[in-house]
PDB file of C-alpha atoms in Angstrom:
ATOM      1  CA  MET F 706     -63.387 -38.361  37.119  1.00 45.00           C
ATOM      2  CA  SER F 707     -61.754 -41.421  38.625  1.00 42.00           C
ATOM      3  CA  HIS F 708     -63.818 -44.577  38.689  1.00 44.00           C
ATOM      4  CA  PRO F 709     -62.949 -47.801  40.476  1.00 44.00           C
ATOM      5  CA  PRO F 710     -61.696 -50.099  37.715  1.00 44.00           C
ATOM      6  CA  ALA F 711     -64.634 -52.271  36.699  1.00 39.00           C
ATOM      7  CA  SER F 712     -62.164 -54.856  35.518  1.00 38.00           C
ATOM      8  CA  ALA F 713     -60.394 -55.121  38.870  1.00 37.00           C
ATOM      9  CA  LEU F 714     -60.704 -58.452  40.600  1.00 33.00           C
ATOM     10  CA  PRO F 715     -61.023 -58.854  44.358  1.00 36.00           C
ATOM     11  CA  ASP F 716     -58.381 -60.917  46.069  1.00 34.00           C
ATOM     12  CA  SER F 717     -60.831 -63.782  46.364  1.00 34.00           C
ATOM     13  CA  ALA F 718     -61.281 -63.746  42.577  1.00 37.00           C
ATOM     14  CA  ALA F 719     -57.647 -63.943  41.574  1.00 38.00           C
ATOM     15  CA  PRO F 720     -57.092 -65.933  38.362  1.00 38.00           C
ATOM     16  CA  ARG F 721     -57.919 -69.599  38.836  1.00 40.00           C
ATOM     17  CA  ARG F 722     -57.766 -72.334  36.272  1.00 40.00           C
ATOM     18  CA  GLY F 723     -60.847 -74.087  34.910  1.00 39.00           C
ATOM     19  CA  ARG F 724     -58.530 -76.489  33.086  1.00 44.00           C
ATOM     20  CA  PRO F 725     -54.892 -76.322  31.975  1.00 43.00           C
ATOM     21  CA  GLY F 726     -54.413 -73.357  29.652  1.00 49.00           C
ATOM     22  CA  TYR F 727     -57.446 -71.362  30.821  1.00 70.00           C
ATOM     23  CA  ASP F 728     -57.097 -68.705  33.446  1.00 80.00           C
ATOM     24  CA  ARG F 729     -59.636 -65.935  33.859  1.00 83.00           C
ATOM     25  CA  GLU F 730     -57.776 -63.532  31.574  1.00 88.00           C
ATOM     26  CA  THR F 731     -57.611 -66.027  28.709  1.00 89.00           C
ATOM     27  CA  LEU F 732     -61.238 -66.994  29.182  1.00 91.00           C
ATOM     28  CA  LEU F 733     -62.304 -63.348  29.044  1.00 93.00           C
ATOM     29  CA  GLY F 734     -60.439 -62.792  25.789  1.00 94.00           C
ATOM     30  CA  VAL F 735     -62.055 -65.768  24.070  1.00 94.00           C
ATOM     31  CA  CYS F 736     -65.522 -64.799  25.288  1.00 95.00           C
ATOM     32  CA  VAL F 737     -65.120 -61.270  23.928  1.00 97.00           C
ATOM     33  CA  GLU F 738     -64.127 -62.661  20.534  1.00 96.00           C
ATOM     34  CA  VAL F 739     -67.274 -64.821  20.522  1.00 96.00           C
ATOM     35  CA  PHE F 740     -69.458 -61.871  21.551  1.00 97.00           C
ATOM     36  CA  ASN F 741     -68.040 -59.791  18.700  1.00 96.00           C
ATOM     37  CA  VAL F 742     -68.660 -62.509  16.109  1.00 95.00           C
ATOM     38  CA  HIS F 743     -72.117 -63.676  17.191  1.00 94.00           C
ATOM     39  CA  GLY F 744     -73.403 -60.681  19.158  1.00 94.00           C
ATOM     40  CA  TYR F 745     -73.684 -60.563  22.924  1.00 95.00           C
ATOM     41  CA  ASP F 746     -77.438 -61.143  23.083  1.00 94.00           C
ATOM     42  CA  ALA F 747     -77.254 -64.109  20.694  1.00 94.00           C
ATOM     43  CA  THR F 748     -74.428 -65.786  22.608  1.00 95.00           C
ATOM     44  CA  SER F 749     -75.418 -68.293  25.292  1.00 94.00           C
ATOM     45  CA  MET F 750     -73.237 -69.856  27.956  1.00 94.00           C
ATOM     46  CA  GLY F 751     -73.535 -73.034  25.907  1.00 94.00           C
ATOM     47  CA  THR F 752     -72.042 -71.221  22.908  1.00 95.00           C
ATOM     48  CA  LEU F 753     -69.176 -69.977  25.053  1.00 94.00           C
ATOM     49  CA  SER F 754     -68.667 -73.473  26.429  1.00 93.00           C
ATOM     50  CA  ARG F 755     -68.341 -74.922  22.920  1.00 93.00           C
ATOM     51  CA  HIS F 756     -65.879 -72.273  21.772  1.00 92.00           C
ATOM     52  CA  LEU F 757     -63.796 -72.598  24.917  1.00 90.00           C
ATOM     53  CA  GLY F 758     -63.874 -76.384  24.825  1.00 90.00           C
ATOM     54  CA  ILE F 759     -64.762 -76.570  28.520  1.00 89.00           C
ATOM     55  CA  SER F 760     -67.965 -77.270  30.417  1.00 88.00           C
ATOM     56  CA  LYS F 761     -70.310 -74.524  31.547  1.00 90.00           C
ATOM     57  CA  SER F 762     -69.495 -75.448  35.138  1.00 88.00           C
ATOM     58  CA  ALA F 763     -65.821 -74.743  34.389  1.00 88.00           C
ATOM     59  CA  ILE F 764     -66.801 -71.274  33.144  1.00 89.00           C
ATOM     60  CA  TYR F 765     -68.802 -70.690  36.328  1.00 88.00           C
ATOM     61  CA  HIS F 766     -65.602 -71.494  38.232  1.00 85.00           C
ATOM     62  CA  HIS F 767     -64.386 -68.062  37.028  1.00 87.00           C
ATOM     63  CA  VAL F 768     -67.560 -65.984  36.669  1.00 89.00           C
ATOM     64  CA  GLU F 769     -71.112 -66.064  37.961  1.00 91.00           C
ATOM     65  CA  SER F 770     -72.867 -65.163  34.708  1.00 93.00           C
ATOM     66  CA  LYS F 771     -72.529 -64.089  31.089  1.00 94.00           C
ATOM     67  CA  GLU F 772     -73.338 -60.555  32.218  1.00 95.00           C
ATOM     68  CA  GLU F 773     -70.347 -60.563  34.557  1.00 95.00           C
ATOM     69  CA  ILE F 774     -68.127 -61.428  31.591  1.00 95.00           C
ATOM     70  CA  LEU F 775     -69.621 -58.467  29.707  1.00 96.00           C
ATOM     71  CA  GLU F 776     -69.072 -56.128  32.652  1.00 96.00           C
ATOM     72  CA  GLN F 777     -65.438 -57.162  33.005  1.00 95.00           C
ATOM     73  CA  ALA F 778     -64.836 -56.706  29.266  1.00 96.00           C
ATOM     74  CA  LEU F 779     -66.503 -53.297  29.045  1.00 97.00           C
ATOM     75  CA  GLY F 780     -64.689 -52.140  32.157  1.00 96.00           C
ATOM     76  CA  ARG F 781     -61.388 -52.982  30.550  1.00 96.00           C
ATOM     77  CA  ALA F 782     -62.102 -50.695  27.583  1.00 97.00           C
ATOM     78  CA  LEU F 783     -63.684 -47.880  29.582  1.00 98.00           C
ATOM     79  CA  ASP F 784     -61.016 -47.852  32.283  1.00 97.00           C
ATOM     80  CA  ALA F 785     -58.340 -47.400  29.614  1.00 97.00           C
ATOM     81  CA  LEU F 786     -60.244 -44.583  27.868  1.00 97.00           C
ATOM     82  CA  GLU F 787     -60.936 -42.779  31.140  1.00 97.00           C
ATOM     83  CA  GLU F 788     -57.293 -43.061  32.143  1.00 97.00           C
ATOM     84  CA  VAL F 789     -56.365 -41.155  28.980  1.00 97.00           C
ATOM     85  CA  LEU F 790     -58.637 -38.304  30.088  1.00 96.00           C
ATOM     86  CA  ASP F 791     -57.425 -38.488  33.688  1.00 96.00           C
ATOM     87  CA  SER F 792     -53.802 -38.195  32.568  1.00 95.00           C
ATOM     88  CA  THR F 793     -54.747 -35.251  30.345  1.00 93.00           C
ATOM     89  CA  GLU F 794     -56.232 -33.363  33.297  1.00 88.00           C
ATOM     90  CA  ARG F 795     -52.837 -33.527  34.997  1.00 90.00           C
ATOM     91  CA  MET F 796     -51.076 -31.856  32.052  1.00 92.00           C
ATOM     92  CA  GLU F 797     -50.200 -28.184  32.486  1.00 92.00           C
ATOM     93  CA  VAL F 798     -50.347 -27.316  28.781  1.00 96.00           C
ATOM     94  CA  PRO F 799     -52.835 -25.448  26.539  1.00 96.00           C
ATOM     95  CA  ALA F 800     -56.135 -27.217  25.896  1.00 96.00           C
ATOM     96  CA  VAL F 801     -55.308 -27.784  22.231  1.00 96.00           C
ATOM     97  CA  GLU F 802     -52.252 -29.810  23.272  1.00 96.00           C
ATOM     98  CA  GLN F 803     -54.368 -31.714  25.763  1.00 97.00           C
ATOM     99  CA  LEU F 804     -56.799 -32.511  22.945  1.00 97.00           C
ATOM    100  CA  GLU F 805     -53.999 -33.902  20.809  1.00 97.00           C
ATOM    101  CA  HIS F 806     -52.935 -36.049  23.767  1.00 97.00           C
ATOM    102  CA  VAL F 807     -56.505 -37.360  24.053  1.00 97.00           C
ATOM    103  CA  ILE F 808     -56.639 -38.182  20.343  1.00 97.00           C
ATOM    104  CA  ARG F 809     -53.353 -40.066  20.428  1.00 96.00           C
ATOM    105  CA  GLY F 810     -54.247 -41.873  23.643  1.00 96.00           C
ATOM    106  CA  THR F 811     -57.674 -42.879  22.365  1.00 97.00           C
ATOM    107  CA  VAL F 812     -56.194 -44.293  19.159  1.00 96.00           C
ATOM    108  CA  ARG F 813     -53.630 -46.216  21.207  1.00 95.00           C
ATOM    109  CA  VAL F 814     -56.326 -47.687  23.475  1.00 95.00           C
ATOM    110  CA  LEU F 815     -58.446 -48.666  20.490  1.00 95.00           C
ATOM    111  CA  VAL F 816     -55.540 -50.480  18.844  1.00 93.00           C
ATOM    112  CA  GLU F 817     -54.280 -52.160  22.017  1.00 92.00           C
ATOM    113  CA  GLN F 818     -57.734 -53.085  23.327  1.00 94.00           C
ATOM    114  CA  MET F 819     -59.528 -53.483  19.999  1.00 95.00           C
ATOM    115  CA  PRO F 820     -61.746 -56.504  20.826  1.00 96.00           C
ATOM    116  CA  TYR F 821     -62.910 -54.837  24.050  1.00 97.00           C
ATOM    117  CA  VAL F 822     -63.507 -51.433  22.433  1.00 97.00           C
ATOM    118  CA  THR F 823     -65.334 -53.136  19.551  1.00 97.00           C
ATOM    119  CA  LEU F 824     -67.673 -54.763  22.054  1.00 97.00           C
ATOM    120  CA  LEU F 825     -68.249 -51.390  23.729  1.00 97.00           C
ATOM    121  CA  LEU F 826     -69.115 -49.719  20.425  1.00 96.00           C
ATOM    122  CA  ARG F 827     -71.698 -52.392  19.607  1.00 94.00           C
ATOM    123  CA  LEU F 828     -73.741 -52.058  22.789  1.00 92.00           C
ATOM    124  CA  ARG F 829     -77.515 -51.736  22.488  1.00 89.00           C
ATOM    125  CA  GLY F 830     -78.316 -50.800  26.082  1.00 89.00           C
ATOM    126  CA  ASN F 831     -80.414 -53.896  26.770  1.00 90.00           C
ATOM    127  CA  SER F 832     -79.266 -54.370  30.367  1.00 93.00           C
ATOM    128  CA  GLU F 833     -78.145 -52.364  33.385  1.00 95.00           C
ATOM    129  CA  VAL F 834     -74.541 -53.297  32.659  1.00 96.00           C
ATOM    130  CA  GLU F 835     -74.842 -51.943  29.125  1.00 96.00           C
ATOM    131  CA  THR F 836     -76.702 -48.816  30.244  1.00 96.00           C
ATOM    132  CA  ARG F 837     -73.982 -47.977  32.771  1.00 96.00           C
ATOM    133  CA  ALA F 838     -71.275 -48.548  30.167  1.00 97.00           C
ATOM    134  CA  LEU F 839     -73.062 -46.342  27.638  1.00 97.00           C
ATOM    135  CA  GLU F 840     -73.309 -43.533  30.191  1.00 97.00           C
ATOM    136  CA  ARG F 841     -69.566 -43.759  30.871  1.00 97.00           C
ATOM    137  CA  ARG F 842     -68.954 -43.641  27.125  1.00 96.00           C
ATOM    138  CA  ARG F 843     -71.184 -40.556  26.795  1.00 96.00           C
ATOM    139  CA  SER F 844     -69.240 -38.954  29.655  1.00 97.00           C
ATOM    140  CA  VAL F 845     -66.023 -39.423  27.673  1.00 96.00           C
ATOM    141  CA  THR F 846     -67.639 -37.700  24.681  1.00 96.00           C
ATOM    142  CA  ARG F 847     -68.835 -34.809  26.843  1.00 96.00           C
ATOM    143  CA  GLN F 848     -65.364 -34.313  28.312  1.00 96.00           C
ATOM    144  CA  VAL F 849     -63.801 -34.231  24.854  1.00 97.00           C
ATOM    145  CA  GLY F 850     -66.423 -31.655  23.851  1.00 96.00           C
ATOM    146  CA  ALA F 851     -65.576 -29.530  26.886  1.00 96.00           C
ATOM    147  CA  LEU F 852     -61.886 -29.745  26.007  1.00 96.00           C
ATOM    148  CA  ILE F 853     -62.607 -28.584  22.464  1.00 96.00           C
ATOM    149  CA  GLU F 854     -64.610 -25.625  23.801  1.00 96.00           C
ATOM    150  CA  GLN F 855     -61.780 -24.764  26.189  1.00 96.00           C
ATOM    151  CA  ALA F 856     -59.304 -24.825  23.305  1.00 96.00           C
ATOM    152  CA  GLN F 857     -61.641 -22.536  21.348  1.00 96.00           C
ATOM    153  CA  ALA F 858     -61.838 -20.107  24.257  1.00 96.00           C
ATOM    154  CA  GLU F 859     -58.026 -20.070  24.467  1.00 96.00           C
ATOM    155  CA  GLY F 860     -57.740 -19.347  20.761  1.00 96.00           C
ATOM    156  CA  GLY F 861     -56.158 -22.708  19.940  1.00 95.00           C
ATOM    157  CA  LEU F 862     -59.038 -23.853  17.728  1.00 95.00           C
ATOM    158  CA  ARG F 863     -61.392 -22.066  15.367  1.00 93.00           C
ATOM    159  CA  ASP F 864     -64.525 -20.888  17.136  1.00 92.00           C
ATOM    160  CA  ASP F 865     -67.047 -21.142  14.288  1.00 93.00           C
ATOM    161  CA  ILE F 866     -67.781 -24.821  14.906  1.00 91.00           C
ATOM    162  CA  SER F 867     -69.815 -26.587  17.579  1.00 93.00           C
ATOM    163  CA  GLY F 868     -67.621 -28.192  20.213  1.00 90.00           C
ATOM    164  CA  ARG F 869     -70.356 -30.720  20.964  1.00 91.00           C
ATOM    165  CA  SER F 870     -70.698 -31.764  17.321  1.00 94.00           C
ATOM    166  CA  ALA F 871     -66.934 -31.702  16.817  1.00 95.00           C
ATOM    167  CA  SER F 872     -66.383 -34.130  19.701  1.00 95.00           C
ATOM    168  CA  ARG F 873     -68.870 -36.606  18.256  1.00 95.00           C
ATOM    169  CA  LEU F 874     -67.423 -36.344  14.762  1.00 96.00           C
ATOM    170  CA  LEU F 875     -63.871 -36.675  16.053  1.00 96.00           C
ATOM    171  CA  LEU F 876     -64.589 -39.715  18.210  1.00 96.00           C
ATOM    172  CA  GLY F 877     -66.746 -41.173  15.441  1.00 96.00           C
ATOM    173  CA  MET F 878     -63.768 -41.004  13.086  1.00 95.00           C
ATOM    174  CA  ILE F 879     -61.552 -42.710  15.659  1.00 96.00           C
ATOM    175  CA  ASN F 880     -64.160 -45.359  16.488  1.00 96.00           C
ATOM    176  CA  SER F 881     -64.555 -46.277  12.817  1.00 96.00           C
ATOM    177  CA  ILE F 882     -61.014 -47.659  12.934  1.00 94.00           C
ATOM    178  CA  VAL F 883     -62.360 -50.898  14.439  1.00 93.00           C
ATOM    179  CA  ASP F 884     -64.179 -51.614  11.160  1.00 93.00           C
ATOM    180  CA  TRP F 885     -61.090 -51.735   8.967  1.00 94.00           C
ATOM    181  CA  TYR F 886     -57.837 -51.583  10.916  1.00 91.00           C
ATOM    182  CA  ARG F 887     -55.864 -54.774  11.492  1.00 86.00           C
ATOM    183  CA  PRO F 888     -53.201 -54.369  14.188  1.00 75.00           C
ATOM    184  CA  ASP F 889     -49.678 -55.219  13.083  1.00 76.00           C
ATOM    185  CA  PRO F 890     -47.450 -56.473  15.908  1.00 71.00           C
ATOM    186  CA  ASP F 891     -44.417 -55.124  14.068  1.00 69.00           C
ATOM    187  CA  ARG F 892     -45.796 -51.582  13.833  1.00 71.00           C
ATOM    188  CA  ALA F 893     -46.770 -49.171  16.577  1.00 70.00           C
ATOM    189  CA  SER F 894     -50.015 -47.224  16.483  1.00 79.00           C
ATOM    190  CA  ASP F 895     -48.128 -43.908  16.273  1.00 88.00           C
ATOM    191  CA  ALA F 896     -48.452 -43.592  12.487  1.00 90.00           C
ATOM    192  CA  LEU F 897     -52.190 -44.122  12.694  1.00 92.00           C
ATOM    193  CA  ALA F 898     -52.475 -41.559  15.499  1.00 94.00           C
ATOM    194  CA  ASP F 899     -50.419 -39.099  13.401  1.00 94.00           C
ATOM    195  CA  THR F 900     -52.921 -39.446  10.551  1.00 94.00           C
ATOM    196  CA  VAL F 901     -55.908 -38.891  12.821  1.00 95.00           C
ATOM    197  CA  VAL F 902     -54.288 -35.820  14.399  1.00 95.00           C
ATOM    198  CA  ALA F 903     -53.439 -34.397  10.959  1.00 94.00           C
ATOM    199  CA  LEU F 904     -57.003 -34.878   9.738  1.00 94.00           C
ATOM    200  CA  ALA F 905     -58.491 -33.445  12.930  1.00 93.00           C
ATOM    201  CA  PHE F 906     -56.333 -30.317  12.995  1.00 93.00           C
ATOM    202  CA  SER F 907     -55.447 -29.686   9.340  1.00 91.00           C
ATOM    203  CA  GLY F 908     -57.941 -31.560   7.168  1.00 88.00           C
ATOM    204  CA  LEU F 909     -57.164 -32.857   3.694  1.00 84.00           C
ATOM    205  CA  ARG F 910     -56.819 -29.670   1.634  1.00 85.00           C
ATOM    206  CA  ALA F 911     -53.266 -28.633   0.835  1.00 80.00           C
ATOM    207  CA  PRO F 912     -52.290 -25.252   2.343  1.00 74.00           C
TER     208      PRO F 912
END
């Protein structure tokens, strides 16, 4: 299910500076923060200009439109999530172990790319860019559902639950992390992933 990275830049669009301290990567990060605070639709290029402290023409030195900024940001999140699934497909282990790998990888991506994943989760589908991103996100959910059903068929998971519903509930639990988790640079995301895996496979009730 490989996709050309939406966040990849052609050679002609290698990072250039609008002013000292702002390359394209830094600009993208600030814009995503503004989108997450004010909402993408409510954010104008003028708003971005004020937050960046540069002119709109300096922004256009890096990108052609606000929508291009959105596309680059969403591509960053989706490329990382899809890479988790791609790497899982290369694993020669039972489906239940592949599912655990997906859970851990998805938590890691969410923590490492939290502003970008947050933006993805708040999409409304009001443009072609958003519609395409939402379809890629739905594809991720479908693949997780298929993996759950494969694990059920192999006997690795209980078979009295809906794989389709389970995938949505599982990813919904992971996605909710953006609402309360604050990344700590001194702590890895492993402990958080351990908790999600324990809840997904064992629940809360003591054995």
